[in-house]
């Protein structure tokens, strides 16, 4: 599959309100195509291309940082929700049925939150790959050597440095385990609980699974690692993820 079609599919699998925040790869590719083959662009033309690229990077950074800030706040709110729910149960302020309903609501919110954060990590990967691809095309078309210095700068950009969001994802998974107590018959029942919840929350969860598998596959495209490689993932194992692809659409 050509990269442009792959990118379009990835954007379509993201949230609707995010779609205008991705790299405008098609427009940038059109700019590259306007350069006469084998003819180096003038300093002005190159400056205009770099300015367009910088504007896209600024857009991506702004969106990523905005989402990251919202995630930090929401993560704290979820921790407080869990503490309140456990406190009410311990104090005898709610019936067992009320507590179960409260925990179920928190579980659904955690799954959605986890899914959106994973989609943001995928957003970071997709945009980085798009930048690397368009720079490679530009250099090949123009004979310039723009890709290495631009990617060196991108490695320092907020949207590439995803450790804060990755840590929130891991902490969210720990919270999820905390409100998914192991059932009496063991892990099989707990897994069925997760599958049932995944069906209930398909719209985000399915996209999350697709995003995780995409990030895993993207990193497997090359057996070598270099300065401009995407960082390794520390997310759920692929066997667990792939099992959810078999959940039928309702």
PDB file of N, CA and C in Angstrom, residues 28 30 174 199 239:
ATOM      1  N   UNK A  28       1.785  18.840   1.071  1.00  0.00           N
ATOM      2  CA  UNK A  28       3.248  18.917   1.038  1.00  0.00           C
ATOM      3  C   UNK A  28       3.812  18.124  -0.144  1.00  0.00           C
ATOM      4  N   UNK A  30       2.336  17.717  -2.924  1.00  0.00           N
ATOM      5  CA  UNK A  30       2.069  18.530  -4.101  1.00  0.00           C
ATOM      6  C   UNK A  30       3.154  19.607  -4.272  1.00  0.00           C
ATOM      7  N   UNK A 174      -2.691   0.363  35.101  1.00  0.00           N
ATOM      8  CA  UNK A 174      -2.645  -0.072  36.498  1.00  0.00           C
ATOM      9  C   UNK A 174      -3.972   0.231  37.188  1.00  0.00           C
ATOM     10  N   UNK A 199     -16.625  -4.679  23.818  1.00  0.00           N
ATOM     11  CA  UNK A 199     -17.757  -4.628  22.900  1.00  0.00           C
ATOM     12  C   UNK A 199     -18.609  -3.404  23.190  1.00  0.00           C
ATOM     13  N   UNK A 239      -0.720 -10.266  21.210  1.00  0.00           N
ATOM     14  CA  UNK A 239      -1.659 -11.381  21.217  1.00  0.00           C
ATOM     15  C   UNK A 239      -2.963 -10.971  21.893  1.00  0.00           C
TER      16      UNK A 239
END
